[in-house]
Short mmCIF file of C-alpha atoms and ligand atoms in Angstrom, two decimals:
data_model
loop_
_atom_site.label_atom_id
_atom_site.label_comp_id
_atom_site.label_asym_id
_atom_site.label_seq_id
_atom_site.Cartn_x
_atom_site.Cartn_y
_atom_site.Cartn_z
CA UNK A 1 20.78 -86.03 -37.64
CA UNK A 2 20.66 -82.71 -39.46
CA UNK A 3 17.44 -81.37 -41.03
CA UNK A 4 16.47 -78.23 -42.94
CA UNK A 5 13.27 -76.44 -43.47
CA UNK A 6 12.44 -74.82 -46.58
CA UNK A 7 10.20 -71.98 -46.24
CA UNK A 8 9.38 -71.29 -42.76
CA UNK A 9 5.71 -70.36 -43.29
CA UNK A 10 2.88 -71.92 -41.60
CA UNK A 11 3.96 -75.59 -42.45
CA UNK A 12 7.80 -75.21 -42.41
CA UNK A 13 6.84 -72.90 -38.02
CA UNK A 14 4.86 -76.05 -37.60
CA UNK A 15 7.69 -78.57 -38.65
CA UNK A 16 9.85 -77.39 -36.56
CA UNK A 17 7.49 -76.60 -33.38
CA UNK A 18 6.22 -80.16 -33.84
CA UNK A 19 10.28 -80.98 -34.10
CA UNK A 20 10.45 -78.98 -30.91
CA UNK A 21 8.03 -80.20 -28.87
CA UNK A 22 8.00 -83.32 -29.38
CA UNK A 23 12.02 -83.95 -29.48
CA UNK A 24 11.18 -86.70 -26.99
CA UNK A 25 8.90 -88.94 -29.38
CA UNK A 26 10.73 -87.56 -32.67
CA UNK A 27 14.16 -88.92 -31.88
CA UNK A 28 12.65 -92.12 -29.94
CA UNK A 29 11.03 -93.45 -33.08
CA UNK A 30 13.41 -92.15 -35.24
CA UNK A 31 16.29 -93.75 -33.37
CA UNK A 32 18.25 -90.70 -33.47
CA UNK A 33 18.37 -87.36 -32.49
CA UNK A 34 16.58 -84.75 -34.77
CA UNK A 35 18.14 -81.35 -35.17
CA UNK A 36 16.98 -78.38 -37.47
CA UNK A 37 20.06 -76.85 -38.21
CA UNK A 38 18.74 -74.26 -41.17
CA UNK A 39 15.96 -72.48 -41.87
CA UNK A 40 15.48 -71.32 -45.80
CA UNK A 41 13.59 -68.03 -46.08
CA UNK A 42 13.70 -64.64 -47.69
CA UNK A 43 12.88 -62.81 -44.49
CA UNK A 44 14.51 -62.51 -41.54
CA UNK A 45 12.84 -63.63 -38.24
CA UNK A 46 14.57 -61.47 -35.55
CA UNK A 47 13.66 -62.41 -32.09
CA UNK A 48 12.16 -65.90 -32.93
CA UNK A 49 13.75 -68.31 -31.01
CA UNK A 50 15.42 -70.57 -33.96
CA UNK A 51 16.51 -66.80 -35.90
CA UNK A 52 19.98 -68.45 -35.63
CA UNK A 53 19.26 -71.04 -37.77
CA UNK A 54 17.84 -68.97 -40.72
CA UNK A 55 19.61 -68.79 -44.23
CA UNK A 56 18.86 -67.14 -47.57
CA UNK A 57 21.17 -69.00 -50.29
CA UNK A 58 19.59 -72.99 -50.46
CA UNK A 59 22.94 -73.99 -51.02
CA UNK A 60 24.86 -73.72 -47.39
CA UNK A 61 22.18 -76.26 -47.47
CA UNK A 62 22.92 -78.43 -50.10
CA UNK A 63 27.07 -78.05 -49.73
CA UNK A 64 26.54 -78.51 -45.96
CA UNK A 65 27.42 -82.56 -46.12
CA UNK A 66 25.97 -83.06 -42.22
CA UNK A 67 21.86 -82.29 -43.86
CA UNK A 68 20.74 -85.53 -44.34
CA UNK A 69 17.15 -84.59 -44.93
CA UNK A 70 15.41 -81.53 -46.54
CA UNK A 71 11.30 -80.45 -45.61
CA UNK A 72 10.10 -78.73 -47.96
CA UNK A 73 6.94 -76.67 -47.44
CA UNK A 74 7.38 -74.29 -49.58
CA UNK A 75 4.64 -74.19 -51.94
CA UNK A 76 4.65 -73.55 -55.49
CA UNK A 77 6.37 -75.38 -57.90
CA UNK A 78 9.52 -72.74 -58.40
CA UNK A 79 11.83 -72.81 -56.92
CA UNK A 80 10.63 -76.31 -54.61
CA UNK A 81 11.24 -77.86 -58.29
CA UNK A 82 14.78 -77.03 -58.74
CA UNK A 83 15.43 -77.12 -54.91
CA UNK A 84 13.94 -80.76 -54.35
CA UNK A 85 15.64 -81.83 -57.49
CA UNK A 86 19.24 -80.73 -56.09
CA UNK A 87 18.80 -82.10 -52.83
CA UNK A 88 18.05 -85.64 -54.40
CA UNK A 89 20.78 -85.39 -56.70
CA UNK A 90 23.10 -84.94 -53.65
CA UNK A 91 21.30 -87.86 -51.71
CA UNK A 92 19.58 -85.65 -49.15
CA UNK A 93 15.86 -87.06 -48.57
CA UNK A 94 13.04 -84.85 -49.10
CA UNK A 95 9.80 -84.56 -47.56
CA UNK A 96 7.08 -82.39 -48.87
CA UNK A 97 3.70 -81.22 -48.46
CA UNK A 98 3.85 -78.89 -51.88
CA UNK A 99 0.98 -81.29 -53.94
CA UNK A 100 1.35 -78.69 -56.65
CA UNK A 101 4.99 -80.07 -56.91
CA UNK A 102 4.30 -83.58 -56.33
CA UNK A 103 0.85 -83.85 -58.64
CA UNK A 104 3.49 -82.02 -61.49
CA UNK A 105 6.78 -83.78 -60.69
CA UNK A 106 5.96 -86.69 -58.45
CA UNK A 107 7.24 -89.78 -60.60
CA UNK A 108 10.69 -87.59 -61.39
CA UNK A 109 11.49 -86.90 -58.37
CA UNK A 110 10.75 -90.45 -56.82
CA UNK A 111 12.64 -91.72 -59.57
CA UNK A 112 15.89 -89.66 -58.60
CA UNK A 113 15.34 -90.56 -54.79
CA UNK A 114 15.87 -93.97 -55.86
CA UNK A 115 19.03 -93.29 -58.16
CA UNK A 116 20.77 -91.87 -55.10
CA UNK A 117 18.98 -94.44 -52.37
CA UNK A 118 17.55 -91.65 -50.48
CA UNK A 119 13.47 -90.55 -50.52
CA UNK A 120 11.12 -88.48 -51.83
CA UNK A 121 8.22 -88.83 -49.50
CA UNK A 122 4.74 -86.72 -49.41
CA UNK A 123 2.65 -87.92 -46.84
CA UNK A 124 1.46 -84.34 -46.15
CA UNK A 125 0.52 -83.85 -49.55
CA UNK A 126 -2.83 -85.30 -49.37
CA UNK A 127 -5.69 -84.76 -46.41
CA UNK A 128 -2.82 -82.66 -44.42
CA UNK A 129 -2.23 -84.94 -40.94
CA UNK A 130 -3.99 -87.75 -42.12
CA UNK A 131 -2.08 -90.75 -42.92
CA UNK A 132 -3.56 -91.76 -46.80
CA UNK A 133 -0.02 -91.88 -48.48
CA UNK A 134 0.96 -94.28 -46.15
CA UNK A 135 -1.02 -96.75 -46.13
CA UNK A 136 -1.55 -96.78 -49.67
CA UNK A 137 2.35 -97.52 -50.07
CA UNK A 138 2.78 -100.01 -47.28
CA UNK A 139 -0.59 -101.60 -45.17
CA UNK A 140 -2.89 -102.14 -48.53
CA UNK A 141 -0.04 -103.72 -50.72
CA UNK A 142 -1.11 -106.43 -51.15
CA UNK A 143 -4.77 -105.08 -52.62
CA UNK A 144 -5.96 -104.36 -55.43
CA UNK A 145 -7.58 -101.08 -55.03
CA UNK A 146 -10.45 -100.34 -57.28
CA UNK A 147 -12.19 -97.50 -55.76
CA UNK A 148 -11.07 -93.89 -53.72
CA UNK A 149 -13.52 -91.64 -52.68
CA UNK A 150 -12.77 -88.66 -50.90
CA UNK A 151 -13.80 -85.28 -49.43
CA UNK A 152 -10.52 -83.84 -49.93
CA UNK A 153 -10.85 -80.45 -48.98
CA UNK A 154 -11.22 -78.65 -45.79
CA UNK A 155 -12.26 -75.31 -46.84
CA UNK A 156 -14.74 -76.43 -49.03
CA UNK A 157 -16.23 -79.10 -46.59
CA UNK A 158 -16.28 -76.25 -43.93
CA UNK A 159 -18.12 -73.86 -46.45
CA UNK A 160 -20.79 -76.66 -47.73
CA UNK A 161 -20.79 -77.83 -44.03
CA UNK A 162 -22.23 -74.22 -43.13
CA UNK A 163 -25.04 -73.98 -45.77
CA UNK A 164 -26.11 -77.73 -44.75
CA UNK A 165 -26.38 -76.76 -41.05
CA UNK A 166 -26.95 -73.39 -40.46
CA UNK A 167 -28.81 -72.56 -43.89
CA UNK A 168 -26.21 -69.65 -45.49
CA UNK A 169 -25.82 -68.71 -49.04
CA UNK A 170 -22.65 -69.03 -50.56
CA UNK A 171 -21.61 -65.90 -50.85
CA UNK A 172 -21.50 -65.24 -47.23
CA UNK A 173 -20.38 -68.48 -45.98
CA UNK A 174 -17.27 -68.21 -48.26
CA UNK A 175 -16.91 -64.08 -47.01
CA UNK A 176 -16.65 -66.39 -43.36
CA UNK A 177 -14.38 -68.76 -44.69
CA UNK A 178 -12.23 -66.27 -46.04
CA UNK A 179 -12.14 -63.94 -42.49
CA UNK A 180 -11.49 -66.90 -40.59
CA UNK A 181 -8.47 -67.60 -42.42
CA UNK A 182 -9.56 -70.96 -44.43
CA UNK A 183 -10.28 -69.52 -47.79
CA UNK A 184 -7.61 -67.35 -49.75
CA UNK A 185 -8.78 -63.98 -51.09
CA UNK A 186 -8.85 -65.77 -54.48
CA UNK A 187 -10.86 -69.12 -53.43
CA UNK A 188 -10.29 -70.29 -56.59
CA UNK A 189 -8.14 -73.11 -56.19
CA UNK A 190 -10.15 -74.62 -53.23
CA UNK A 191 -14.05 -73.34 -54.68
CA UNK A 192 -13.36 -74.56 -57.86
CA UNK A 193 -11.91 -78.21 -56.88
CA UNK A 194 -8.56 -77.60 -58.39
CA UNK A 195 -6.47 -78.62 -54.74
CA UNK A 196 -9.35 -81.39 -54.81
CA UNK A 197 -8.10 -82.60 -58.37
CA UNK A 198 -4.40 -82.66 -57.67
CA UNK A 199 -5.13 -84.47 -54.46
CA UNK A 200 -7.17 -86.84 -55.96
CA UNK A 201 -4.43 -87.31 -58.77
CA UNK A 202 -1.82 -88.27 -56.26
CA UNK A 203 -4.03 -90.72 -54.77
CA UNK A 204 -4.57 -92.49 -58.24
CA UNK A 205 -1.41 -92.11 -59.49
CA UNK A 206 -0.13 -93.78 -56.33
CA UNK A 207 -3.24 -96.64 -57.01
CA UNK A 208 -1.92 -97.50 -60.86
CA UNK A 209 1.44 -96.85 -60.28
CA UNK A 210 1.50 -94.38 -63.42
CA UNK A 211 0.79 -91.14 -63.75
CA UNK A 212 -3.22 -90.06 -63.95
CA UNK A 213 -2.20 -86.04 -64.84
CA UNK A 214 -4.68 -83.96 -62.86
CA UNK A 215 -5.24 -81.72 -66.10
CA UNK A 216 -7.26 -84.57 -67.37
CA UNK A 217 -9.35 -85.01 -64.55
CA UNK A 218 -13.36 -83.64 -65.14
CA UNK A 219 -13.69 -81.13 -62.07
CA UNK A 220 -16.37 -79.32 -60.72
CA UNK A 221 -15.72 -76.43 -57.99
CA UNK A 222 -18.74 -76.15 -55.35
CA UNK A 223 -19.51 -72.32 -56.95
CA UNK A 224 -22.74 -72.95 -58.10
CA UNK A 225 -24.05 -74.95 -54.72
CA UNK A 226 -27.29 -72.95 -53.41
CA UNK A 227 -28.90 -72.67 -50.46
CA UNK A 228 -32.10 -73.92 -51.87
CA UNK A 229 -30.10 -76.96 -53.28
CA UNK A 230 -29.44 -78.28 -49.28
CA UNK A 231 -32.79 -77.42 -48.64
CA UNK A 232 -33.71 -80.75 -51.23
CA UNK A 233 -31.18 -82.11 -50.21
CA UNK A 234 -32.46 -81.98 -46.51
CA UNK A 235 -35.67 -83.42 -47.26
CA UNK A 236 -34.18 -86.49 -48.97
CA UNK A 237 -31.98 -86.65 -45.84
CA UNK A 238 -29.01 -85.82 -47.76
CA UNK A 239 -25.82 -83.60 -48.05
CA UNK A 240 -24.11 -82.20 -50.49
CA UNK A 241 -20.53 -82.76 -50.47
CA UNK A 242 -17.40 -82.22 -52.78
CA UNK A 243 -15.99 -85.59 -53.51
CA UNK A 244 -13.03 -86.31 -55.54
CA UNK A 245 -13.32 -89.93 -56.95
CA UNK A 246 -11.13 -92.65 -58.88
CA UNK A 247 -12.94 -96.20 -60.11
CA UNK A 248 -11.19 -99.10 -61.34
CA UNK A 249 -13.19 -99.33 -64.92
CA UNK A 250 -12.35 -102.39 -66.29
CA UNK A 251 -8.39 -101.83 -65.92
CA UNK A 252 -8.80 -97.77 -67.21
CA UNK A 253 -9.16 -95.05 -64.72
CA UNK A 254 -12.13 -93.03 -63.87
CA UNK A 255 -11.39 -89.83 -61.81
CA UNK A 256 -13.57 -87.44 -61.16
CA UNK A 257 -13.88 -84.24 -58.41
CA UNK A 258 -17.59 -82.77 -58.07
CA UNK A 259 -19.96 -82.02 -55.60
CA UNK A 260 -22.47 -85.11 -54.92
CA UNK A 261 -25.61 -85.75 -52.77
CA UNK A 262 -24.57 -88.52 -50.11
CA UNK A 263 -27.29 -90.03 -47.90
CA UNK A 264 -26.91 -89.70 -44.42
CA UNK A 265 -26.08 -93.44 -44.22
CA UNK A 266 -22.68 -93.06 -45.99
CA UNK A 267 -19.60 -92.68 -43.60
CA UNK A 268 -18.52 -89.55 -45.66
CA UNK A 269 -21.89 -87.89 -44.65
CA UNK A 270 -20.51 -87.68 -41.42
CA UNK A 271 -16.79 -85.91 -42.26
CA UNK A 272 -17.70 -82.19 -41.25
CA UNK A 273 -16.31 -78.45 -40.88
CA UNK A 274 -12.38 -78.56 -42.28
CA UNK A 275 -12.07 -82.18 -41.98
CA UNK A 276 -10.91 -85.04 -44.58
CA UNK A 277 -12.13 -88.10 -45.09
CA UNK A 278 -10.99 -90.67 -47.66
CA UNK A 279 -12.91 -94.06 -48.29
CA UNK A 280 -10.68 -96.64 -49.87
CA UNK A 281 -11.77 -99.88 -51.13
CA UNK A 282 -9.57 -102.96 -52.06
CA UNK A 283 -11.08 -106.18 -53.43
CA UNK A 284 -9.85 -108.37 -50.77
CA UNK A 285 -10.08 -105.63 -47.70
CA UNK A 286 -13.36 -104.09 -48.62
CA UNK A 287 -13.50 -100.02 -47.57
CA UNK A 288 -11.09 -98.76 -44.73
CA UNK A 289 -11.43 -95.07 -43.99
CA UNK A 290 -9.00 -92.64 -43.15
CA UNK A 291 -10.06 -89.66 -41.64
CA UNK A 292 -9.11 -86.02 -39.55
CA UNK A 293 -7.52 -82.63 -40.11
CA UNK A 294 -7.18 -81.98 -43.91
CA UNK A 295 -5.41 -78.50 -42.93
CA UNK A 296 -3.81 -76.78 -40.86
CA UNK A 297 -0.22 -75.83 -39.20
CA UNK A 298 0.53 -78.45 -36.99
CA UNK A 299 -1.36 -81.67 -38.66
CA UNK A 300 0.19 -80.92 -41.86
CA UNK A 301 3.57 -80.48 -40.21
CA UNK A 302 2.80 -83.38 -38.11
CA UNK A 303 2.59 -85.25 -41.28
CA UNK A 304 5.88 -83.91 -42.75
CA UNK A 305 7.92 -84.81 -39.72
CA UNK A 306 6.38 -88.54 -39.94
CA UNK A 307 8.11 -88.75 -42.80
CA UNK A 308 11.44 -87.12 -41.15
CA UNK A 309 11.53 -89.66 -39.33
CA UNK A 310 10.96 -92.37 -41.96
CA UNK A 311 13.83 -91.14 -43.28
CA UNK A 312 15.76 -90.93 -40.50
CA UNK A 313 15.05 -94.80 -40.38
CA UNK A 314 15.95 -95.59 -43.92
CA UNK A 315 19.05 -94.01 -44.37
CA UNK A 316 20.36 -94.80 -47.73
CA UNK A 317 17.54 -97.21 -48.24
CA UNK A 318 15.02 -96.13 -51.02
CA UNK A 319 11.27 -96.94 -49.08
CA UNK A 320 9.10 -98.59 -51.73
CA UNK A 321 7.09 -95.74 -53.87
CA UNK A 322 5.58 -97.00 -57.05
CA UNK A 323 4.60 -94.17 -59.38
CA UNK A 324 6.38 -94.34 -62.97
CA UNK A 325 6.36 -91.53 -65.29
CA UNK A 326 3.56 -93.32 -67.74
CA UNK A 327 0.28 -92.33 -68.14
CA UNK A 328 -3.07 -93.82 -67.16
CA UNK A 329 -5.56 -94.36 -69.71
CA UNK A 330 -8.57 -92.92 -67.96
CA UNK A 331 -11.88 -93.76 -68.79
CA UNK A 332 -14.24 -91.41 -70.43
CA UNK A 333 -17.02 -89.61 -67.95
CA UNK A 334 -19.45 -90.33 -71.07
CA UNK A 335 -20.01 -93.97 -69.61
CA UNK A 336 -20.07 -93.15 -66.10
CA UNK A 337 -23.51 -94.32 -64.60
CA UNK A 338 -25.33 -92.24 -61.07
CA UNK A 339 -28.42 -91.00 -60.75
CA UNK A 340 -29.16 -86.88 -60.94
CA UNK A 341 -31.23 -84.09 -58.70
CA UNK A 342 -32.50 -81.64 -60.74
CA UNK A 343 -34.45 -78.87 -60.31
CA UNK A 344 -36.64 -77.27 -62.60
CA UNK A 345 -38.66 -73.30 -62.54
CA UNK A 346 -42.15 -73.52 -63.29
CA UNK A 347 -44.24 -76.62 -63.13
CA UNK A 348 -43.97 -80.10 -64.55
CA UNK A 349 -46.72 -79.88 -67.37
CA UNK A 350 -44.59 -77.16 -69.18
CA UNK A 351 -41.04 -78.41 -68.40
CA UNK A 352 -41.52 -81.18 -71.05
CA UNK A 353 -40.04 -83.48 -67.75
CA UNK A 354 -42.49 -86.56 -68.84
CA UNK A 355 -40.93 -87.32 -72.67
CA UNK A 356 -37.60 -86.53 -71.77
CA UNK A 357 -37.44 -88.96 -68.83
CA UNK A 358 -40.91 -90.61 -67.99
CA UNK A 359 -42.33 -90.92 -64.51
CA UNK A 360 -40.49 -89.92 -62.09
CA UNK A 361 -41.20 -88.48 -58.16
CA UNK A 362 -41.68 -84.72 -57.73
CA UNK A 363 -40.12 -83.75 -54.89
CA UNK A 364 -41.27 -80.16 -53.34
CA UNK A 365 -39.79 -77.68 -50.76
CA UNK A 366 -42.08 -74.87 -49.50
CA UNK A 367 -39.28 -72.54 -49.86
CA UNK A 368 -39.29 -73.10 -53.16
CA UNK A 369 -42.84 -72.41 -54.30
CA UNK A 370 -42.27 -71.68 -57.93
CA UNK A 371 -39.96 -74.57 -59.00
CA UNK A 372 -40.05 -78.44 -58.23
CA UNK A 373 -37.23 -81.48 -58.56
CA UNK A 374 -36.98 -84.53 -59.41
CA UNK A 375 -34.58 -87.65 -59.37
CA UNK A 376 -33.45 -89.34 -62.34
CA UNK A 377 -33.54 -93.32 -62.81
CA UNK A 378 -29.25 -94.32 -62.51
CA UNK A 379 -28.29 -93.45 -66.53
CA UNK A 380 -24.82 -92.47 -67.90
CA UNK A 381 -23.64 -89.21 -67.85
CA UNK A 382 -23.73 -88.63 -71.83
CA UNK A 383 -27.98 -89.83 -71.95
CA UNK A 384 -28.00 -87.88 -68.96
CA UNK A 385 -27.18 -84.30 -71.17
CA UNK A 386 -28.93 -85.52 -74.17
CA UNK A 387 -32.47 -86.02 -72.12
CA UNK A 388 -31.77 -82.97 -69.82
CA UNK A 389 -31.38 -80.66 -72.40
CA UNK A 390 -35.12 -81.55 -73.30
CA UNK A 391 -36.26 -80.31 -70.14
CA UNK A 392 -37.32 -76.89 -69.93
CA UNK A 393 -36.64 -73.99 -67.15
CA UNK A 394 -33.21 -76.54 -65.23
CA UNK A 395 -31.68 -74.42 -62.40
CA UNK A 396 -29.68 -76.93 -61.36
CA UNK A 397 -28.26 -80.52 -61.81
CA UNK A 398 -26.38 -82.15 -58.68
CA UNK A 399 -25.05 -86.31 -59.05
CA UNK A 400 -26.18 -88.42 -56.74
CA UNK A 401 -23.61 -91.05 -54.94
CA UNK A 402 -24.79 -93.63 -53.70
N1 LIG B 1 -6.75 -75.30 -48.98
C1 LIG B 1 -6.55 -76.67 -48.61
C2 LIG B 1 -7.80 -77.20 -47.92
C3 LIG B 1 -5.34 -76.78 -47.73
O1 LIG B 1 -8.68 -76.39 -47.60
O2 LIG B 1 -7.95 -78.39 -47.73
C4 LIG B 1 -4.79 -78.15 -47.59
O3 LIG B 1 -4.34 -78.67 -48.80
#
């Protein structure tokens, strides 16, 4: 069988090196031989070994009647939008690892996989080589999931995994992340939870079975994480970790991506450096975890080619994918109920702490000789902001998860 890459950047090398190398396994569970016959790029890669194979106009690709199935790691939405689209149309399969595209298009472009009994499949989409999409799809069918909790993120995890253990500031340990390759020169999308939020949107989506639009999901980046917020969190034998969230509330969605304080108990506590881990819990199941590389060329492609090969199996056979181009009602973060770290400059007498939220413990770093936190009772988020804002001197507010 006939494949094509799309983009042969560090995803679309890896598909086919993991193609490659592992020809052996590849066509075994596939139950056919696995080719890459083209290459889609702009540039020209003279001397690599597949330079053959490279092409410039998508469609040789699309007219050429022997590709069965496209990967497209790409990134971006244009032209992967209009590419992906085509393919379908023409009853090529697609598999992806562009969750921009997916978290914008996902529920269109499953839907035309099915018209032409071919697939859209993302598996790479979400937590890189980690198998989350899955599982979701096929081994917890028969749940009903009402809870997804995730560190979703590598680059983040590795950044808040630095300041927990070796004490940094932010600044620097992002200047690291970005010389080591993990961060882009604008961190944005990964420091301020937005790859978090679409991740954590494809996960729900794929939960209701309609569309929860990442645009309406609260998020909250990791920017404003201190050093002297790990030191509390230390000495409550805690971490501080960027979790993206979806709850079951009473049949509406709550979603949510923020950094949290987890206890040192919580399986999540232990998901380090640029791993993923996702907690899923199902009413009948309980919580399964699912967790590894997040990132990365060859886990990522790893993931793509699993689905290559899913296709491969399913020739003409649409593999069930329920995500319908409705929305999700999702619930409002007013209600939503944890408990809060804050710290406060000064001392307690003059930060007004007792009326606004009675007694409650001190807690007190050396380091931090001229402030002291405290630890709310479990309230909603919207008394939360009306009793804070009756505190004087806050620094900083950090949710708790429990
Ligand atoms: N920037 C992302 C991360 C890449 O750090 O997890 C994988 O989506």
């Amino acid at each position: 069988m006939k494949i094509a890459v799309l983009g042969y950047g560090t995803v679309g090398s890896g598909v086919v090196e993991v193609i490659n190398k592992n020809q052996k396994e590849v066509c075994k569970k596939a139950g056919v031989g696995i080719e890459v016959k083209y290459i889609l790029d702009l540039r020209d890669f003279p001397g690599d070994p597949m330079e053959q194979c490279v092409v410039h106009d998508f469609d040789v690709i699309l007219n050429d009647p022997e590709v069965k199935i496209i990967c497209e790691t790409m990134g971006g939405v244009n032209p992967a939008y209009e590419y992906s689209k085509k393919a379908l149309l023409a009853g090529k399969s697609v598999c992806t690892s562009n969750k921009e595209l997916v978290a914008n298009h996902g529920p269109e472009l499953i839907a035309l996989a099915k018209a032409n009994d071919c697939n859209y499949l993302f598996e790479a989409s979400v937590g890189g080589g980690i198998p989350i999409i899955r599982p979701l799809n096929a081994s917890l069918t028969p749940e009903r999931i009402d809870g997804i909790t995730g560190i979703l993120n590598g680059t983040t995890n590795y950044m808040l995994t630095k300041m927990d253990e070796e004490g940094m500031e932010y600044a620097d340990v992002l200047a690291e992340a970005q010389a080591k390759g993990y961060a882009e020169k604008n961190p944005a999308a990964d420091v301020e939870g937005y790859d978090a939020c679409r991740k954590i949107a494809i996960l729900s989506s794929l939960v209701y079975g309609k569309t929860v639009h990442y645009e309406d999901i609260y998020t909250e980046g990791i920017t404003k994480i201190s050093k002297q917020d790990f030191l509390y969190a230390k000495a409550m034998k805690k971490s501080i970790k960027l979790l993206g969230m979806s709850k079951d509330i009473d049949g509406s969605c709550f979603a949510m991506v923020a950094p949290f304080m987890i206890r040192a108990e919580h399986p999540l506590y232990c998901v380090k450096d640029v791993f993923n881990g996702v907690c899923v819990h199902g009413n009948m199941l309980g919580t399964t975890m699912y967790y590894g590389r997040g990132a990365g060329k060859l886990p990522t492609a790893s993931a793509v080619v699993s689905d290559v090969i899913d296709c491969a199996k399913h020739q003409g056979k649409f593999i069930f994918c329920f995500w319908e181009d409705e929305n999700v009602k999702l619930a409002s973060k007013d209600e939503m109920c944890w408990k809060f770290f804050v710290r406060v400059k000064g001392n307690e007498a003059d930060s007004n702490l007792m009326a606004a939220f009675g007694e409650t413990e001190i807690i007190r770093v050396p380091e931090c000789a001229d402030e002291f936190a405290f630890v709310t009772d479990e309230i909603s988020e919207a008394e939360f902001v009306k009793r804070i804002a009756e505190v004087k001197g806050v620094v900083s507010t950090i949710r708790m998860y429990e």
